[in-house]
Short mmCIF file of C-alpha atoms and ligand atoms in Angstrom, two decimals:
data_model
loop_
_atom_site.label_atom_id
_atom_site.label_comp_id
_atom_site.label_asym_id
_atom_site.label_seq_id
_atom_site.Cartn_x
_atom_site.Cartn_y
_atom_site.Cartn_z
CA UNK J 1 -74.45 -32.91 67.77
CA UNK J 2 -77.65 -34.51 67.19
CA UNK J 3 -78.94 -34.07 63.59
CA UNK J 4 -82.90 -33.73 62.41
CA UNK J 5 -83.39 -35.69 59.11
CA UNK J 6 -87.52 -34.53 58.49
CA UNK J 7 -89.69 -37.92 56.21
CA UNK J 8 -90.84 -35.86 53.39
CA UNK J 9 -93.50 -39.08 53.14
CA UNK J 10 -95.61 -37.27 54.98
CA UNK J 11 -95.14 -33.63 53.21
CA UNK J 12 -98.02 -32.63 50.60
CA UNK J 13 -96.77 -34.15 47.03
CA UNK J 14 -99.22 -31.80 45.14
CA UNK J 15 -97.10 -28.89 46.17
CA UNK J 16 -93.85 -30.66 47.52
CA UNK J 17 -91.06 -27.61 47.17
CA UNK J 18 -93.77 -25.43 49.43
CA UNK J 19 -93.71 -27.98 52.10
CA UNK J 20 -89.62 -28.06 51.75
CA UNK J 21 -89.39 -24.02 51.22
CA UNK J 22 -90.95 -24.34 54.88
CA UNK J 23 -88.05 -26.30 56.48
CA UNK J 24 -85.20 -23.20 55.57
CA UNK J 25 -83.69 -21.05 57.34
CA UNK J 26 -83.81 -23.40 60.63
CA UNK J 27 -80.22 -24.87 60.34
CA UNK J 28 -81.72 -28.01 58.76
CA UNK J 29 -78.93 -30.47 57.34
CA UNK J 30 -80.79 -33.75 56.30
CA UNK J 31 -83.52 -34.36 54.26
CA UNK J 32 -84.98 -38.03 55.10
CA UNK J 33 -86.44 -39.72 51.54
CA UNK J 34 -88.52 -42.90 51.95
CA UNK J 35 -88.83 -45.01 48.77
CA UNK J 36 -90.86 -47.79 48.67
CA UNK J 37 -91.64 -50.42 46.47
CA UNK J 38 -94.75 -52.06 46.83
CA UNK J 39 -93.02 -55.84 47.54
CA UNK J 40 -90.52 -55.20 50.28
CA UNK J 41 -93.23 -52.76 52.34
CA UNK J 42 -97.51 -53.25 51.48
CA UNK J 43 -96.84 -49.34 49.94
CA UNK J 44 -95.44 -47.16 47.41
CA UNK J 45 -94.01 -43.98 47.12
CA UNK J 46 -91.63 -42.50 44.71
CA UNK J 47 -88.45 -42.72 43.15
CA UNK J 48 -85.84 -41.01 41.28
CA UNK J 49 -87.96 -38.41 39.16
CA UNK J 50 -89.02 -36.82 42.19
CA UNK J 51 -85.89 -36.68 44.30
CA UNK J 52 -83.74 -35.45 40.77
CA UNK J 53 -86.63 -32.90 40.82
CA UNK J 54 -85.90 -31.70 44.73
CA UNK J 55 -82.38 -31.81 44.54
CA UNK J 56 -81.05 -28.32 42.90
CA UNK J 57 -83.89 -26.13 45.29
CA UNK J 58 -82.81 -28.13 48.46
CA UNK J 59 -79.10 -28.26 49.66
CA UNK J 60 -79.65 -31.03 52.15
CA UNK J 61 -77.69 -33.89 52.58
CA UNK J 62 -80.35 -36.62 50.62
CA UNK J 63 -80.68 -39.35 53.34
CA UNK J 64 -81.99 -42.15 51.21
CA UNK J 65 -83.83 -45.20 52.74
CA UNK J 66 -85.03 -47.90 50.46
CA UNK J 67 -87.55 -50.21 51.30
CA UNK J 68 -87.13 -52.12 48.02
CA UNK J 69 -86.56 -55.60 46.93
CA UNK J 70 -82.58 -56.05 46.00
CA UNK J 71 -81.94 -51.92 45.99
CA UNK J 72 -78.23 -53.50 44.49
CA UNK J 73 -80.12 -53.02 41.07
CA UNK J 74 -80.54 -49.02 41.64
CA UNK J 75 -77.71 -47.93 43.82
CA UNK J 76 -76.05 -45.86 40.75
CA UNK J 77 -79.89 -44.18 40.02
CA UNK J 78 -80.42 -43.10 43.10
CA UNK J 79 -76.63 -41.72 43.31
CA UNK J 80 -77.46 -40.10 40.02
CA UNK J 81 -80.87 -38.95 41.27
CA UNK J 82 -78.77 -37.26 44.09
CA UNK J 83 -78.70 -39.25 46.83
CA UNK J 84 -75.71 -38.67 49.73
CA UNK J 85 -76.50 -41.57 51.69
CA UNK J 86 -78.38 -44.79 50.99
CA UNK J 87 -79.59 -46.96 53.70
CA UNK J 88 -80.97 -50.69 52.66
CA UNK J 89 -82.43 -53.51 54.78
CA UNK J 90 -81.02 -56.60 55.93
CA UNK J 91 -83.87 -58.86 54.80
CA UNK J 92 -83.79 -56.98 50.99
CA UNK J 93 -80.58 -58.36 50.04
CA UNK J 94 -80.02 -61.43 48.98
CA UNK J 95 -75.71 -60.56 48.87
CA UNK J 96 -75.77 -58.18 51.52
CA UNK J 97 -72.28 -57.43 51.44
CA UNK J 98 -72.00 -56.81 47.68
CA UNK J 99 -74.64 -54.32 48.14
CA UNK J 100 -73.15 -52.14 51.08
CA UNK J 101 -69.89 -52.38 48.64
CA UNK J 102 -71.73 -51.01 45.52
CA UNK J 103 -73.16 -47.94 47.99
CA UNK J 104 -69.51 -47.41 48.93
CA UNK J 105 -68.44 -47.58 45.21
CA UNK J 106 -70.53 -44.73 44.27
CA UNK J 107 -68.72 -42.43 46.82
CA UNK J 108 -71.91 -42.10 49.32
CA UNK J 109 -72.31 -43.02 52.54
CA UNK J 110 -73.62 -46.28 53.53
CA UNK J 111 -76.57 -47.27 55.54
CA UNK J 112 -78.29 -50.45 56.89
CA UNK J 113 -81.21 -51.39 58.63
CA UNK J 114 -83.90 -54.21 59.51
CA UNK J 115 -87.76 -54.89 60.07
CA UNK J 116 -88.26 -54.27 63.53
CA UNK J 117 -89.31 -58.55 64.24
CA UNK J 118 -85.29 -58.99 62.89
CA UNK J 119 -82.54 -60.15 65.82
CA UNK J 120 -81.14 -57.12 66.09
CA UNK J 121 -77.50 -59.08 66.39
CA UNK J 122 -77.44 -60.31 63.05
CA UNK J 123 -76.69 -57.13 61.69
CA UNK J 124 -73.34 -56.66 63.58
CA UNK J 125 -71.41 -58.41 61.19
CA UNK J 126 -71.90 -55.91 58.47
CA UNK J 127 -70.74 -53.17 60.95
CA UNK J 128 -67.51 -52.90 59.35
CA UNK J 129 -69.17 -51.89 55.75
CA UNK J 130 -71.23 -49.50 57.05
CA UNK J 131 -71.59 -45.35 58.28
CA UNK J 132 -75.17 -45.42 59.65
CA UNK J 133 -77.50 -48.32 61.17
CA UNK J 134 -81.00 -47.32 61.73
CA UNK J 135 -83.37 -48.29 63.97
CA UNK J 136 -86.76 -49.06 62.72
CA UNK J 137 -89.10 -48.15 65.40
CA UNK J 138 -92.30 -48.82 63.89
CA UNK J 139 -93.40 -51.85 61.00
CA UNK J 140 -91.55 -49.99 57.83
CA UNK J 141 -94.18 -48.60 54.88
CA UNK J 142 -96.44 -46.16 56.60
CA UNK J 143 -95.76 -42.83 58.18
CA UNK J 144 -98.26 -41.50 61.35
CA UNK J 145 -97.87 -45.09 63.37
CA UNK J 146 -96.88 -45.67 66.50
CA UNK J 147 -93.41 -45.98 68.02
CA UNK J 148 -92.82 -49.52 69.30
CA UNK J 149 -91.41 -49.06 72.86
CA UNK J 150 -89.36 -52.33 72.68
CA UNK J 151 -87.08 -51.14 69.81
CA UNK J 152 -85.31 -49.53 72.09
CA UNK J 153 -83.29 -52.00 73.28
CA UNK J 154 -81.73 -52.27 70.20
CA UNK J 155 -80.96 -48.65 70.32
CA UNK J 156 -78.98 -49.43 73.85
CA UNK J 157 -77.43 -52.32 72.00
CA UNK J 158 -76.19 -50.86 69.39
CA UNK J 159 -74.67 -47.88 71.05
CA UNK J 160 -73.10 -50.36 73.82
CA UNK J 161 -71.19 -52.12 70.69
CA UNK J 162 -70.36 -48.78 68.54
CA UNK J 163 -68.76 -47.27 71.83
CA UNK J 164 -67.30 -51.11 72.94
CA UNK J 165 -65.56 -51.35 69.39
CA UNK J 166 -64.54 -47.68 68.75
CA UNK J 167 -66.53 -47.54 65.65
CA UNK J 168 -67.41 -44.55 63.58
CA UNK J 169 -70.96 -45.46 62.94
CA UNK J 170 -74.04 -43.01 63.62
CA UNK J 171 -77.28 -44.29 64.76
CA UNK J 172 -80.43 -43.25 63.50
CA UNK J 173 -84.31 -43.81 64.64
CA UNK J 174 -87.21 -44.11 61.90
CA UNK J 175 -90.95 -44.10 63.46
CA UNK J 176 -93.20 -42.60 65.27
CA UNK J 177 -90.95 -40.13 67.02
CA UNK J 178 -92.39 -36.71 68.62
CA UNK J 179 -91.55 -34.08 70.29
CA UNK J 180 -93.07 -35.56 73.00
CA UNK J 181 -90.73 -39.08 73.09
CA UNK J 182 -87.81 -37.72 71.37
CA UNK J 183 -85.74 -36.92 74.70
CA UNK J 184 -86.56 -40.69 75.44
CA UNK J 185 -84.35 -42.27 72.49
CA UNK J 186 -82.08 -39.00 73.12
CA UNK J 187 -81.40 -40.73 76.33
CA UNK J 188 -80.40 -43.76 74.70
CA UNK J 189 -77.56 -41.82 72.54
CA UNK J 190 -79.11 -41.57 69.13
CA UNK J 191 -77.23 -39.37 66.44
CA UNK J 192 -79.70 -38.40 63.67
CA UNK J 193 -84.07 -38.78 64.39
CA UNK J 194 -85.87 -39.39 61.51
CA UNK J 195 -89.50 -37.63 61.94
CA UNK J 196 -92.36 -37.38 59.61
CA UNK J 197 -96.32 -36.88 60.53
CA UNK J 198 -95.11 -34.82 63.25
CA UNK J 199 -93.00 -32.25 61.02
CA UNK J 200 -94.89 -32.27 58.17
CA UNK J 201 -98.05 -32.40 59.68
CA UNK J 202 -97.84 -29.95 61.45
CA UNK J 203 -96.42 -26.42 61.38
CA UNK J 204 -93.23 -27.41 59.86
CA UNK J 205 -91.19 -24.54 60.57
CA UNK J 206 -92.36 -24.80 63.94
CA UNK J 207 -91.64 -28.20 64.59
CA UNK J 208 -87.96 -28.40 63.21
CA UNK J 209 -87.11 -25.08 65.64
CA UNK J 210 -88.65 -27.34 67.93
CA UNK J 211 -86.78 -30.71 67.41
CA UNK J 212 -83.41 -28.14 67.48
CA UNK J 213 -84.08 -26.71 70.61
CA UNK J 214 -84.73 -29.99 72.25
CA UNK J 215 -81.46 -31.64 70.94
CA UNK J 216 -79.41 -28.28 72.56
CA UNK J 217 -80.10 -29.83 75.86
CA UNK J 218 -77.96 -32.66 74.74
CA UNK J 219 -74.71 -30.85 73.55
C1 DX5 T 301 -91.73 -45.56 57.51
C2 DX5 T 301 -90.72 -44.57 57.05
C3 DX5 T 301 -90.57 -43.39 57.93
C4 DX5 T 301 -91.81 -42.55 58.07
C5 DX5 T 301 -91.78 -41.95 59.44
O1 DX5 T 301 -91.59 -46.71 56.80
O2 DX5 T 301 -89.44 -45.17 56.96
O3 DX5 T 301 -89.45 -42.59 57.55
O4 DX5 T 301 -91.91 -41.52 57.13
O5 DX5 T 301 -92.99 -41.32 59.68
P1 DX5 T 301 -93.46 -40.95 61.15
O6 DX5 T 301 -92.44 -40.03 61.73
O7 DX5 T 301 -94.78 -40.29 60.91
O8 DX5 T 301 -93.58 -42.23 61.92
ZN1 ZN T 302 -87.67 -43.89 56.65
#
């Protein structure tokens, strides 16, 4: 079953819990948070005040990607903040491995991800650390761009190896997903779609009943 995980970059910050009271009711499970630091990605967002904040009105599962600089240093604050999953990139961590261990320490799951310029390949070698790899499918830092057709090859490849190997590792897609291309990366075998401008941007409840409907066709 294909699972909706809605970019709450792109929800209005001045009145964020009316934005998120939107999204209930609609079977929603995941709640995407982007957190960025202003080194890693040209832009910041927020942190740990903000997601402690959301977490007692919103029982979502807190999907947490970090676009920070060595997220090893926070891994037990954002656990704390109430994160259930924490994904990190490839090119933040200077002891990649040590940091995938220190998600798994603090009982979440573990993600992992790259810049969309990054061999793809190089990230197989963590595959036995990890419980989701996400697919970047637009420059990470800025909600509303455009989804970069040639990412998707690394969707293919990376469901090619999963099913090749047996593994028990879901794939997700980050950027510049609609309704409109959605059933294209569906295609490819995608587990969880990240979606931002185009949920929260929109009429949210809307959209999500949308995104559901669409994903029934592939059950
Ligand atoms: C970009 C973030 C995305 C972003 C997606 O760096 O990781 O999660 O919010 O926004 P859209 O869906 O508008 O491309
Ligand atoms: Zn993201």
């Amino acid at each position: 079953m294909v699972k909706l995980s809605p970019s709450i970059l792109s929800a209005n910050f001045a009145n964020l819990q009316k934005d998120l009271d939107e999204t209930k009711g609609t079977g929603l499970e995941l709640l995407h948070i982007d957190v960025m630091d202003g080194i890693f990605v040209p832009n910041i967002s927020f942190a740990f005040k903000v997601i402690s904040d959301i977490r007692d009105k919103n029982d979502y599962f807190f999907d947490t990607h970090l676009m920070i600089e060595e997220p090893i240093r926070y891994i037990e604050d954002f656990k704390k903040a109430g994160s259930d999953r924490i994904t990190v990139h490839y090119e933040a961590c200077k002891d990649l491995r040590g940091t995938l261990a220190a998600i798994k320490k603090a009982g979440i799951e573990v993600g992992l991800t790259s810049k969309p310029e990054t061999d793809p390949k190089e990230l197989l070698e963590y595959f036995d650390q990890i419980d989701l790899i996400l697919v970047m499918s637009v420059r990470p830092g800025f909600g509303g761009q455009k989804f970069k057709e040639e990412t998707k090859e690394t969707m293919a490849l990376y469901r090619e190896y999963i099913d090749k190997n047996n593994l028990d590792i879901k794939i997700q897609v980050d950027g510049g997903i609609k309704t409109d291309n959605v059933r294209e990366v569906l295609d490819l075998g995608v587990d969880e779609i990240v979606s931002g401008s185009d949920i929260f941007g929109k009429d949210i409840k809307e959209q999500i009943n949308l995104y559901h409907e669409i994903f029934k066709e592939y059950e």
